[in-house]
PDB file of C-alpha atoms (C1' of nucleotides) in Angstrom:
ATOM      1  CA  UNK Z   1       0.000   0.000   0.000  1.00  0.00           C
ATOM      2  CA  UNK Z   2       3.000   2.299  -0.024  1.00  0.00           C
ATOM      3  CA  UNK Z   3       1.940   3.442   3.424  1.00  0.00           C
ATOM      4  CA  UNK Z   4       3.501   6.524   4.911  1.00  0.00           C
ATOM      5  CA  UNK Z   5       4.749   6.730   8.477  1.00  0.00           C
ATOM      6  CA  UNK Z   6       2.230   8.445  10.671  1.00  0.00           C
ATOM      7  CA  UNK Z   7       4.407  11.444  11.356  1.00  0.00           C
ATOM      8  CA  UNK Z   8       4.658  13.982   8.637  1.00  0.00           C
ATOM      9  CA  UNK Z   9       8.304  14.817   8.226  1.00  0.00           C
ATOM     10  CA  UNK Z  10       8.759  17.836   6.027  1.00  0.00           C
ATOM     11  CA  UNK Z  11       6.631  20.624   4.669  1.00  0.00           C
ATOM     12  CA  UNK Z  12       6.761  18.956   1.319  1.00  0.00           C
ATOM     13  CA  UNK Z  13       4.808  16.041   2.665  1.00  0.00           C
ATOM     14  CA  UNK Z  14       1.693  18.123   2.523  1.00  0.00           C
ATOM     15  CA  UNK Z  15       2.107  18.224  -1.200  1.00  0.00           C
ATOM     16  CA  UNK Z  16       3.193  14.625  -1.398  1.00  0.00           C
ATOM     17  CA  UNK Z  17       0.281  13.357   0.654  1.00  0.00           C
ATOM     18  CA  UNK Z  18      -2.104  15.233  -1.544  1.00  0.00           C
ATOM     19  CA  UNK Z  19      -0.561  13.717  -4.611  1.00  0.00           C
ATOM     20  CA  UNK Z  20      -0.674  10.202  -3.226  1.00  0.00           C
ATOM     21  CA  UNK Z  21      -4.225  10.321  -1.996  1.00  0.00           C
ATOM     22  CA  UNK Z  22      -6.032  12.872  -4.105  1.00  0.00           C
ATOM     23  CA  UNK Z  23      -7.115  12.723  -7.673  1.00  0.00           C
ATOM     24  CA  UNK Z  24      -4.730  15.365  -8.857  1.00  0.00           C
ATOM     25  CA  UNK Z  25      -3.581  17.114  -5.678  1.00  0.00           C
ATOM     26  CA  UNK Z  26      -6.444  19.525  -6.068  1.00  0.00           C
ATOM     27  CA  UNK Z  27      -7.284  18.877  -2.455  1.00  0.00           C
ATOM     28  CA  UNK Z  28      -3.846  19.750  -1.163  1.00  0.00           C
ATOM     29  CA  UNK Z  29      -4.413  22.198   1.686  1.00  0.00           C
ATOM     30  CA  UNK Z  30      -1.384  24.287   0.886  1.00  0.00           C
ATOM     31  CA  UNK Z  31      -2.340  24.633  -2.744  1.00  0.00           C
ATOM     32  CA  UNK Z  32      -5.869  25.597  -1.809  1.00  0.00           C
ATOM     33  CA  UNK Z  33      -4.632  28.610   0.060  1.00  0.00           C
ATOM     34  CA  UNK Z  34      -1.756  29.562  -2.178  1.00  0.00           C
ATOM     35  CA  UNK Z  35      -4.083  29.464  -5.139  1.00  0.00           C
ATOM     36  CA  UNK Z  36      -6.240  32.066  -3.474  1.00  0.00           C
ATOM     37  CA  UNK Z  37      -3.494  34.565  -3.087  1.00  0.00           C
ATOM     38  CA  UNK Z  38      -1.987  33.734  -6.438  1.00  0.00           C
ATOM     39  CA  UNK Z  39      -4.809  35.105  -8.523  1.00  0.00           C
ATOM     40  CA  UNK Z  40      -4.309  38.425 -10.189  1.00  0.00           C
ATOM     41  CA  UNK Z  41      -6.596  40.352  -7.849  1.00  0.00           C
ATOM     42  CA  UNK Z  42      -7.025  38.229  -4.731  1.00  0.00           C
ATOM     43  CA  UNK Z  43      -4.152  39.573  -2.689  1.00  0.00           C
ATOM     44  CA  UNK Z  44      -4.910  43.109  -3.765  1.00  0.00           C
ATOM     45  CA  UNK Z  45      -8.512  42.876  -2.621  1.00  0.00           C
ATOM     46  CA  UNK Z  46      -7.449  41.287   0.644  1.00  0.00           C
ATOM     47  CA  UNK Z  47      -5.117  44.211   1.100  1.00  0.00           C
ATOM     48  CA  UNK Z  48      -7.890  46.684   0.417  1.00  0.00           C
ATOM     49  CA  UNK Z  49     -10.428  45.031   2.704  1.00  0.00           C
ATOM     50  CA  UNK Z  50      -7.864  44.719   5.470  1.00  0.00           C
ATOM     51  CA  UNK Z  51      -7.738  48.499   5.449  1.00  0.00           C
ATOM     52  CA  UNK Z  52     -11.481  48.797   6.025  1.00  0.00           C
ATOM     53  CA  UNK Z  53     -14.749  47.444   4.657  1.00  0.00           C
ATOM     54  CA  UNK Z  54     -15.649  48.685   1.224  1.00  0.00           C
ATOM     55  CA  UNK Z  55     -18.677  48.692  -0.971  1.00  0.00           C
ATOM     56  CA  UNK Z  56     -18.605  47.217  -4.447  1.00  0.00           C
ATOM     57  CA  UNK Z  57     -18.340  50.526  -6.212  1.00  0.00           C
ATOM     58  CA  UNK Z  58     -15.723  51.792  -3.793  1.00  0.00           C
ATOM     59  CA  UNK Z  59     -13.558  48.780  -4.577  1.00  0.00           C
ATOM     60  CA  UNK Z  60     -13.950  49.494  -8.264  1.00  0.00           C
ATOM     61  CA  UNK Z  61     -12.677  53.006  -7.759  1.00  0.00           C
ATOM     62  CA  UNK Z  62      -9.857  51.817  -5.530  1.00  0.00           C
ATOM     63  CA  UNK Z  63      -8.708  49.393  -8.197  1.00  0.00           C
ATOM     64  CA  UNK Z  64      -9.776  50.997 -11.443  1.00  0.00           C
ATOM     65  CA  UNK Z  65      -7.996  48.538 -13.669  1.00  0.00           C
ATOM     66  CA  UNK Z  66      -9.987  45.532 -12.512  1.00  0.00           C
ATOM     67  CA  UNK Z  67     -12.832  44.522 -14.742  1.00  0.00           C
ATOM     68  CA  UNK Z  68     -16.269  44.378 -13.195  1.00  0.00           C
ATOM     69  CA  UNK Z  69     -16.408  40.716 -13.993  1.00  0.00           C
ATOM     70  CA  UNK Z  70     -13.201  39.886 -12.145  1.00  0.00           C
ATOM     71  CA  UNK Z  71     -14.148  42.060  -9.194  1.00  0.00           C
ATOM     72  CA  UNK Z  72     -17.386  40.142  -8.753  1.00  0.00           C
ATOM     73  CA  UNK Z  73     -15.741  36.808  -9.298  1.00  0.00           C
ATOM     74  CA  UNK Z  74     -12.725  37.373  -7.063  1.00  0.00           C
ATOM     75  CA  UNK Z  75     -14.938  38.645  -4.271  1.00  0.00           C
ATOM     76  CA  UNK Z  76     -17.112  35.562  -4.557  1.00  0.00           C
ATOM     77  CA  UNK Z  77     -14.062  33.328  -4.431  1.00  0.00           C
ATOM     78  CA  UNK Z  78     -12.827  35.068  -1.305  1.00  0.00           C
ATOM     79  CA  UNK Z  79     -16.277  34.857   0.196  1.00  0.00           C
ATOM     80  CA  UNK Z  80     -16.546  31.194  -0.670  1.00  0.00           C
ATOM     81  CA  UNK Z  81     -13.363  30.387   1.176  1.00  0.00           C
ATOM     82  CA  UNK Z  82     -14.567  32.290   4.209  1.00  0.00           C
ATOM     83  CA  UNK Z  83     -12.193  35.221   4.000  1.00  0.00           C
ATOM     84  CA  UNK Z  84     -14.744  37.851   3.118  1.00  0.00           C
ATOM     85  CA  UNK Z  85     -18.221  38.627   4.389  1.00  0.00           C
ATOM     86  CA  UNK Z  86     -20.815  40.067   2.047  1.00  0.00           C
ATOM     87  CA  UNK Z  87     -23.489  42.216   3.659  1.00  0.00           C
ATOM     88  CA  UNK Z  88     -26.461  43.341   1.566  1.00  0.00           C
ATOM     89  CA  UNK Z  89     -28.391  46.396   2.747  1.00  0.00           C
ATOM     90  CA  UNK Z  90     -31.868  46.696   1.235  1.00  0.00           C
ATOM     91  CA  UNK Z  91     -31.566  50.383   0.497  1.00  0.00           C
ATOM     92  CA  UNK Z  92     -32.668  51.870  -2.793  1.00  0.00           C
ATOM     93  CA  UNK Z  93     -30.661  51.282  -4.820  1.00  0.00           C
ATOM     94  CA  UNK Z  94     -29.196  48.336  -2.925  1.00  0.00           C
ATOM     95  CA  UNK Z  95     -25.770  48.611  -1.375  1.00  0.00           C
ATOM     96  CA  UNK Z  96     -23.400  45.763  -0.607  1.00  0.00           C
ATOM     97  CA  UNK Z  97     -20.535  45.956   1.800  1.00  0.00           C
ATOM     98  CA  UNK Z  98     -17.589  43.600   1.795  1.00  0.00           C
ATOM     99  CA  UNK Z  99     -15.446  43.067   4.869  1.00  0.00           C
ATOM    100  CA  UNK Z 100     -12.886  40.604   6.142  1.00  0.00           C
ATOM    101  CA  UNK Z 101     -14.068  37.798   8.379  1.00  0.00           C
ATOM    102  CA  UNK Z 102     -12.052  36.609  11.341  1.00  0.00           C
ATOM    103  CA  UNK Z 103     -10.614  33.888   9.158  1.00  0.00           C
ATOM    104  CA  UNK Z 104      -9.767  36.474   6.558  1.00  0.00           C
ATOM    105  CA  UNK Z 105      -8.012  38.656   9.069  1.00  0.00           C
ATOM    106  CA  UNK Z 106      -6.031  35.726  10.393  1.00  0.00           C
ATOM    107  CA  UNK Z 107      -4.876  34.803   6.909  1.00  0.00           C
ATOM    108  CA  UNK Z 108      -4.093  38.421   6.195  1.00  0.00           C
ATOM    109  CA  UNK Z 109      -1.361  38.401   8.825  1.00  0.00           C
ATOM    110  CA  UNK Z 110       1.011  36.072   6.976  1.00  0.00           C
ATOM    111  CA  UNK Z 111      -0.024  37.645   3.699  1.00  0.00           C
ATOM    112  CA  UNK Z 112       0.938  41.021   5.034  1.00  0.00           C
ATOM    113  CA  UNK Z 113       4.303  39.644   6.089  1.00  0.00           C
ATOM    114  CA  UNK Z 114       4.905  38.667   2.508  1.00  0.00           C
ATOM    115  CA  UNK Z 115       3.845  42.084   1.281  1.00  0.00           C
ATOM    116  CA  UNK Z 116       6.210  43.748   3.723  1.00  0.00           C
ATOM    117  CA  UNK Z 117       8.992  41.530   2.501  1.00  0.00           C
ATOM    118  CA  UNK Z 118       8.186  42.592  -1.041  1.00  0.00           C
ATOM    119  CA  UNK Z 119       8.242  46.255  -0.099  1.00  0.00           C
ATOM    120  CA  UNK Z 120      11.624  45.851   1.540  1.00  0.00           C
ATOM    121  CA  UNK Z 121      13.329  43.693  -1.038  1.00  0.00           C
ATOM    122  CA  UNK Z 122      11.877  44.600  -4.371  1.00  0.00           C
ATOM    123  CA  UNK Z 123      14.998  46.541  -5.309  1.00  0.00           C
ATOM    124  CA  UNK Z 124      17.152  43.493  -4.590  1.00  0.00           C
ATOM    125  CA  UNK Z 125      14.834  41.448  -6.776  1.00  0.00           C
ATOM    126  CA  UNK Z 126      14.964  43.987  -9.554  1.00  0.00           C
ATOM    127  CA  UNK Z 127      18.746  44.093  -9.322  1.00  0.00           C
ATOM    128  CA  UNK Z 128      18.984  40.316  -9.517  1.00  0.00           C
ATOM    129  CA  UNK Z 129      16.675  40.336 -12.481  1.00  0.00           C
ATOM    130  CA  UNK Z 130      18.709  42.961 -14.306  1.00  0.00           C
ATOM    131  CA  UNK Z 131      21.921  41.071 -13.597  1.00  0.00           C
ATOM    132  CA  UNK Z 132      20.454  37.831 -14.877  1.00  0.00           C
ATOM    133  CA  UNK Z 133      19.137  39.438 -18.027  1.00  0.00           C
ATOM    134  CA  UNK Z 134      22.479  41.073 -18.722  1.00  0.00           C
ATOM    135  CA  UNK Z 135      24.581  37.969 -18.082  1.00  0.00           C
ATOM    136  CA  UNK Z 136      22.622  35.654 -20.290  1.00  0.00           C
ATOM    137  CA  UNK Z 137      22.533  38.051 -23.225  1.00  0.00           C
TER     138      UNK Z 137
ATOM    139  CA  UNK Y   1      -0.703  66.669 -12.138  1.00  0.00           C
ATOM    140  CA  UNK Y   2      -2.690  64.770  -9.579  1.00  0.00           C
ATOM    141  CA  UNK Y   3       0.401  64.705  -7.386  1.00  0.00           C
ATOM    142  CA  UNK Y   4       0.505  62.447  -4.376  1.00  0.00           C
ATOM    143  CA  UNK Y   5       1.727  63.530  -0.958  1.00  0.00           C
ATOM    144  CA  UNK Y   6       5.271  62.378  -0.375  1.00  0.00           C
ATOM    145  CA  UNK Y   7       4.348  59.993   2.419  1.00  0.00           C
ATOM    146  CA  UNK Y   8       2.874  56.696   1.437  1.00  0.00           C
ATOM    147  CA  UNK Y   9      -0.176  56.129   3.584  1.00  0.00           C
ATOM    148  CA  UNK Y  10      -1.471  52.612   3.222  1.00  0.00           C
ATOM    149  CA  UNK Y  11      -0.290  49.321   1.809  1.00  0.00           C
ATOM    150  CA  UNK Y  12      -2.588  49.849  -1.120  1.00  0.00           C
ATOM    151  CA  UNK Y  13      -0.543  52.833  -2.187  1.00  0.00           C
ATOM    152  CA  UNK Y  14       2.085  50.502  -3.497  1.00  0.00           C
ATOM    153  CA  UNK Y  15      -0.438  49.290  -5.969  1.00  0.00           C
ATOM    154  CA  UNK Y  16      -1.819  52.740  -6.584  1.00  0.00           C
ATOM    155  CA  UNK Y  17       1.569  54.304  -7.184  1.00  0.00           C
ATOM    156  CA  UNK Y  18       2.396  51.585  -9.655  1.00  0.00           C
ATOM    157  CA  UNK Y  19      -0.823  52.198 -11.474  1.00  0.00           C
ATOM    158  CA  UNK Y  20      -0.324  55.954 -11.601  1.00  0.00           C
ATOM    159  CA  UNK Y  21       3.267  55.894 -12.766  1.00  0.00           C
ATOM    160  CA  UNK Y  22       3.778  52.637 -14.593  1.00  0.00           C
ATOM    161  CA  UNK Y  23       2.496  51.503 -17.922  1.00  0.00           C
ATOM    162  CA  UNK Y  24       0.176  48.937 -16.502  1.00  0.00           C
ATOM    163  CA  UNK Y  25       1.351  48.390 -12.921  1.00  0.00           C
ATOM    164  CA  UNK Y  26       3.668  45.676 -14.153  1.00  0.00           C
ATOM    165  CA  UNK Y  27       6.417  47.331 -12.155  1.00  0.00           C
ATOM    166  CA  UNK Y  28       4.525  47.241  -8.893  1.00  0.00           C
ATOM    167  CA  UNK Y  29       6.920  45.764  -6.335  1.00  0.00           C
ATOM    168  CA  UNK Y  30       4.233  43.872  -4.502  1.00  0.00           C
ATOM    169  CA  UNK Y  31       2.927  42.302  -7.671  1.00  0.00           C
ATOM    170  CA  UNK Y  32       6.425  41.325  -8.711  1.00  0.00           C
ATOM    171  CA  UNK Y  33       6.843  39.197  -5.656  1.00  0.00           C
ATOM    172  CA  UNK Y  34       3.328  37.887  -5.362  1.00  0.00           C
ATOM    173  CA  UNK Y  35       3.454  36.818  -8.975  1.00  0.00           C
ATOM    174  CA  UNK Y  36       6.434  34.661  -8.150  1.00  0.00           C
ATOM    175  CA  UNK Y  37       4.697  32.706  -5.473  1.00  0.00           C
ATOM    176  CA  UNK Y  38       1.444  32.619  -7.399  1.00  0.00           C
ATOM    177  CA  UNK Y  39       2.662  30.365 -10.155  1.00  0.00           C
ATOM    178  CA  UNK Y  40       1.623  26.759 -10.072  1.00  0.00           C
ATOM    179  CA  UNK Y  41       5.032  25.437  -9.031  1.00  0.00           C
ATOM    180  CA  UNK Y  42       6.983  28.363  -7.622  1.00  0.00           C
ATOM    181  CA  UNK Y  43       6.003  28.022  -3.997  1.00  0.00           C
ATOM    182  CA  UNK Y  44       6.343  24.270  -4.142  1.00  0.00           C
ATOM    183  CA  UNK Y  45       9.884  24.481  -5.466  1.00  0.00           C
ATOM    184  CA  UNK Y  46      10.785  27.114  -2.883  1.00  0.00           C
ATOM    185  CA  UNK Y  47       9.478  24.718  -0.269  1.00  0.00           C
ATOM    186  CA  UNK Y  48      11.569  21.883  -1.623  1.00  0.00           C
ATOM    187  CA  UNK Y  49      14.766  23.892  -1.914  1.00  0.00           C
ATOM    188  CA  UNK Y  50      14.303  25.317   1.557  1.00  0.00           C
ATOM    189  CA  UNK Y  51      14.577  21.754   2.791  1.00  0.00           C
ATOM    190  CA  UNK Y  52      17.942  21.258   1.141  1.00  0.00           C
ATOM    191  CA  UNK Y  53      19.650  21.772  -2.214  1.00  0.00           C
ATOM    192  CA  UNK Y  54      18.488  19.426  -4.936  1.00  0.00           C
ATOM    193  CA  UNK Y  55      19.647  18.418  -8.352  1.00  0.00           C
ATOM    194  CA  UNK Y  56      17.414  18.726 -11.364  1.00  0.00           C
ATOM    195  CA  UNK Y  57      16.494  15.075 -11.490  1.00  0.00           C
ATOM    196  CA  UNK Y  58      15.931  14.913  -7.768  1.00  0.00           C
ATOM    197  CA  UNK Y  59      13.424  17.747  -8.024  1.00  0.00           C
ATOM    198  CA  UNK Y  60      11.658  15.892 -10.792  1.00  0.00           C
ATOM    199  CA  UNK Y  61      11.298  12.848  -8.584  1.00  0.00           C
ATOM    200  CA  UNK Y  62      10.196  14.973  -5.631  1.00  0.00           C
ATOM    201  CA  UNK Y  63       7.461  16.571  -7.724  1.00  0.00           C
ATOM    202  CA  UNK Y  64       6.599  13.913 -10.254  1.00  0.00           C
ATOM    203  CA  UNK Y  65       3.596  15.724 -11.662  1.00  0.00           C
ATOM    204  CA  UNK Y  66       5.558  18.709 -12.898  1.00  0.00           C
ATOM    205  CA  UNK Y  67       6.450  18.675 -16.561  1.00  0.00           C
ATOM    206  CA  UNK Y  68      10.096  18.931 -17.439  1.00  0.00           C
ATOM    207  CA  UNK Y  69       9.374  22.131 -19.270  1.00  0.00           C
ATOM    208  CA  UNK Y  70       7.790  23.812 -16.276  1.00  0.00           C
ATOM    209  CA  UNK Y  71      10.507  22.605 -13.930  1.00  0.00           C
ATOM    210  CA  UNK Y  72      13.164  24.208 -16.083  1.00  0.00           C
ATOM    211  CA  UNK Y  73      11.179  27.362 -16.570  1.00  0.00           C
ATOM    212  CA  UNK Y  74      10.117  27.844 -12.967  1.00  0.00           C
ATOM    213  CA  UNK Y  75      13.658  27.277 -11.764  1.00  0.00           C
ATOM    214  CA  UNK Y  76      14.923  29.863 -14.206  1.00  0.00           C
ATOM    215  CA  UNK Y  77      12.313  32.347 -13.036  1.00  0.00           C
ATOM    216  CA  UNK Y  78      13.325  31.804  -9.431  1.00  0.00           C
ATOM    217  CA  UNK Y  79      16.959  32.111 -10.381  1.00  0.00           C
ATOM    218  CA  UNK Y  80      16.307  35.272 -12.329  1.00  0.00           C
ATOM    219  CA  UNK Y  81      14.725  36.937  -9.343  1.00  0.00           C
ATOM    220  CA  UNK Y  82      17.655  35.971  -7.178  1.00  0.00           C
ATOM    221  CA  UNK Y  83      15.919  33.371  -5.023  1.00  0.00           C
ATOM    222  CA  UNK Y  84      17.738  30.353  -6.359  1.00  0.00           C
ATOM    223  CA  UNK Y  85      21.354  29.641  -7.196  1.00  0.00           C
ATOM    224  CA  UNK Y  86      22.241  27.278 -10.007  1.00  0.00           C
ATOM    225  CA  UNK Y  87      25.565  25.478  -9.692  1.00  0.00           C
ATOM    226  CA  UNK Y  88      26.851  23.445 -12.621  1.00  0.00           C
ATOM    227  CA  UNK Y  89      29.397  20.739 -11.887  1.00  0.00           C
ATOM    228  CA  UNK Y  90      31.368  19.588 -14.948  1.00  0.00           C
ATOM    229  CA  UNK Y  91      31.067  15.917 -14.160  1.00  0.00           C
ATOM    230  CA  UNK Y  92      30.217  13.379 -16.785  1.00  0.00           C
ATOM    231  CA  UNK Y  93      27.367  13.485 -17.335  1.00  0.00           C
ATOM    232  CA  UNK Y  94      26.971  17.019 -16.018  1.00  0.00           C
ATOM    233  CA  UNK Y  95      25.123  17.619 -12.770  1.00  0.00           C
ATOM    234  CA  UNK Y  96      23.355  20.798 -11.734  1.00  0.00           C
ATOM    235  CA  UNK Y  97      22.479  21.681  -8.189  1.00  0.00           C
ATOM    236  CA  UNK Y  98      19.857  24.196  -7.219  1.00  0.00           C
ATOM    237  CA  UNK Y  99      19.880  25.896  -3.827  1.00  0.00           C
ATOM    238  CA  UNK Y 100      18.300  28.885  -2.153  1.00  0.00           C
ATOM    239  CA  UNK Y 101      20.258  32.108  -2.039  1.00  0.00           C
ATOM    240  CA  UNK Y 102      20.247  34.375   0.982  1.00  0.00           C
ATOM    241  CA  UNK Y 103      17.521  36.413  -0.666  1.00  0.00           C
ATOM    242  CA  UNK Y 104      15.590  33.246  -1.314  1.00  0.00           C
ATOM    243  CA  UNK Y 105      15.864  32.157   2.275  1.00  0.00           C
ATOM    244  CA  UNK Y 106      14.728  35.545   3.512  1.00  0.00           C
ATOM    245  CA  UNK Y 107      11.668  35.443   1.274  1.00  0.00           C
ATOM    246  CA  UNK Y 108      11.007  31.884   2.333  1.00  0.00           C
ATOM    247  CA  UNK Y 109      10.343  33.021   5.895  1.00  0.00           C
ATOM    248  CA  UNK Y 110       7.101  34.887   5.167  1.00  0.00           C
ATOM    249  CA  UNK Y 111       6.185  32.264   2.587  1.00  0.00           C
ATOM    250  CA  UNK Y 112       6.544  29.593   5.208  1.00  0.00           C
ATOM    251  CA  UNK Y 113       4.305  31.587   7.521  1.00  0.00           C
ATOM    252  CA  UNK Y 114       1.626  31.440   4.879  1.00  0.00           C
ATOM    253  CA  UNK Y 115       2.124  27.719   4.415  1.00  0.00           C
ATOM    254  CA  UNK Y 116       1.819  27.168   8.136  1.00  0.00           C
ATOM    255  CA  UNK Y 117      -1.367  29.159   8.165  1.00  0.00           C
ATOM    256  CA  UNK Y 118      -2.670  26.966   5.367  1.00  0.00           C
ATOM    257  CA  UNK Y 119      -1.783  23.805   7.248  1.00  0.00           C
ATOM    258  CA  UNK Y 120      -3.589  25.043  10.322  1.00  0.00           C
ATOM    259  CA  UNK Y 121      -6.715  26.463   8.722  1.00  0.00           C
ATOM    260  CA  UNK Y 122      -7.385  24.403   5.657  1.00  0.00           C
ATOM    261  CA  UNK Y 123     -10.227  22.614   7.362  1.00  0.00           C
ATOM    262  CA  UNK Y 124     -11.862  25.934   8.197  1.00  0.00           C
ATOM    263  CA  UNK Y 125     -11.488  26.954   4.570  1.00  0.00           C
ATOM    264  CA  UNK Y 126     -12.954  23.687   3.366  1.00  0.00           C
ATOM    265  CA  UNK Y 127     -15.846  24.053   5.770  1.00  0.00           C
ATOM    266  CA  UNK Y 128     -16.551  27.587   4.576  1.00  0.00           C
ATOM    267  CA  UNK Y 129     -16.412  26.391   1.014  1.00  0.00           C
ATOM    268  CA  UNK Y 130     -18.837  23.559   1.661  1.00  0.00           C
ATOM    269  CA  UNK Y 131     -21.226  25.902   3.483  1.00  0.00           C
ATOM    270  CA  UNK Y 132     -21.115  28.401   0.649  1.00  0.00           C
ATOM    271  CA  UNK Y 133     -21.742  25.758  -1.977  1.00  0.00           C
ATOM    272  CA  UNK Y 134     -24.663  24.335  -0.036  1.00  0.00           C
ATOM    273  CA  UNK Y 135     -26.313  27.686   0.698  1.00  0.00           C
ATOM    274  CA  UNK Y 136     -26.250  28.976  -2.829  1.00  0.00           C
ATOM    275  CA  UNK Y 137     -27.647  25.814  -4.343  1.00  0.00           C
TER     276      UNK Y 137
ATOM    277  C1'  DC K   1      21.859  14.028 -16.888  1.00  0.00           C
ATOM    278  C1'  DG K   2      19.796  18.238 -17.707  1.00  0.00           C
ATOM    279  C1'  DG K   3      17.996  20.364 -20.541  1.00  0.00           C
ATOM    280  C1'  DT K   4      15.500  22.683 -25.799  1.00  0.00           C
ATOM    281  C1'  DA K   5      12.164  22.871 -29.322  1.00  0.00           C
ATOM    282  C1'  DT K   6       7.412  22.456 -30.923  1.00  0.00           C
ATOM    283  C1'  DC K   7       2.807  22.007 -30.820  1.00  0.00           C
ATOM    284  C1'  DC K   8      -1.530  22.189 -28.443  1.00  0.00           C
ATOM    285  C1'  DT K   9      -5.180  22.863 -24.915  1.00  0.00           C
ATOM    286  C1'  DC K  10      -7.820  25.254 -21.804  1.00  0.00           C
ATOM    287  C1'  DG K  11      -9.111  28.517 -18.635  1.00  0.00           C
ATOM    288  C1'  DA K  12      -8.009  33.115 -16.413  1.00  0.00           C
ATOM    289  C1'  DG K  13      -9.138  37.385 -17.384  1.00  0.00           C
ATOM    290  C1'  DG K  14     -10.755  41.531 -20.449  1.00  0.00           C
ATOM    291  C1'  DA K  15     -14.548  44.189 -23.162  1.00  0.00           C
ATOM    292  C1'  DT K  16     -18.989  45.206 -23.888  1.00  0.00           C
ATOM    293  C1'  DA K  17     -23.813  45.154 -23.269  1.00  0.00           C
ATOM    294  C1'  DC K  18     -27.799  44.368 -20.514  1.00  0.00           C
ATOM    295  C1'  DT K  19     -30.742  44.098 -15.740  1.00  0.00           C
ATOM    296  C1'  DG K  20     -33.374  44.185 -11.018  1.00  0.00           C
TER     297       DG K  20
ATOM    298  C1'  DC Q   1     -25.736  50.377  -7.410  1.00  0.00           C
ATOM    299  C1'  DA Q   2     -24.312  45.913  -7.945  1.00  0.00           C
ATOM    300  C1'  DG Q   3     -24.236  42.894 -10.446  1.00  0.00           C
ATOM    301  C1'  DT Q   4     -25.157  38.854 -15.124  1.00  0.00           C
ATOM    302  C1'  DA Q   5     -24.493  37.318 -19.660  1.00  0.00           C
ATOM    303  C1'  DT Q   6     -21.634  36.655 -23.793  1.00  0.00           C
ATOM    304  C1'  DC Q   7     -17.916  36.601 -26.544  1.00  0.00           C
ATOM    305  C1'  DC Q   8     -13.017  36.713 -27.216  1.00  0.00           C
ATOM    306  C1'  DT Q   9      -7.949  36.773 -26.476  1.00  0.00           C
ATOM    307  C1'  DC Q  10      -3.755  35.186 -24.947  1.00  0.00           C
ATOM    308  C1'  DG Q  11      -0.514  32.960 -22.316  1.00  0.00           C
ATOM    309  C1'  DA Q  12       0.399  29.441 -18.546  1.00  0.00           C
ATOM    310  C1'  DG Q  13       1.201  24.962 -18.603  1.00  0.00           C
ATOM    311  C1'  DG Q  14       1.118  19.945 -20.533  1.00  0.00           C
ATOM    312  C1'  DA Q  15       2.846  16.254 -24.016  1.00  0.00           C
ATOM    313  C1'  DT Q  16       6.099  14.647 -26.862  1.00  0.00           C
ATOM    314  C1'  DA Q  17      10.345  14.405 -29.215  1.00  0.00           C
ATOM    315  C1'  DC Q  18      15.018  15.543 -29.704  1.00  0.00           C
ATOM    316  C1'  DC Q  19      20.115  17.017 -27.995  1.00  0.00           C
ATOM    317  C1'  DG Q  20      25.166  17.845 -25.976  1.00  0.00           C
TER     318       DG Q  20
END
DNA sequence: CGGTATCCTCGAGGATACTG
DNA sequence: CAGTATCCTCGAGGATACCG
């Protein structure tokens, strides 16, 4: 049965386990989360909603280069995974407010750490990139 | 000129500044980094190489469901951004060892935080997902 | 062993128009 | 205001074959 020892050794095992047991490692827990910050707009919207709750239109203005379609869809994805709460107020015309849930806030912490790293090291990355591009020319 | 105050207020400003000044926010520092963990294999390979250095073939065996093409390409992307070092040993046949650079290790720290979060909360995410799918049916 | 080169698929994401 | 609905593009990523 190719059985694994009960103790999970390395971080990689989370991927490996998923591969061994799942259809196509679609149910790998790490991938599930990483996929949701990897999208083009997911992390950006998390960043925005971590600031404060926003209404749909406000988010559009905050991020003018997102298409309406992707805004709707990304918000629904985030809501589906429990990161975002969607509150509908029956005003006329209706207004909808999006906010982070507790789960969303807790996942925002490590996400923010990554963002801070990016802010602090993006020049090093750009330098490395320039060096690489020059050397291989 | 729609000039911004010198002080950057919120995290979102890193996106906003990129949008205002760049062609299409391709040069946004946050996006640069996030894009490199967002790929299908990037974070997985970072995870593997954080464990220990690996040779090309060893990485293939570690992650059997990656295509050779994507392994090569993802490694080159990571190398280009300065996360990964590629050491060629002129043995016969040649062997190539990939390892994390200092920059790579420093970016692995926040990445690992995210992975840990995923390990700890993936059941909450799955529950939220199931609830959402049931309620909207 | 550690890659390139080629071809192909498929889905993320954009543009535009319409709606309760 | 806050979305759907439709159509379309384009590039990430897979499969296969070849190479020094």
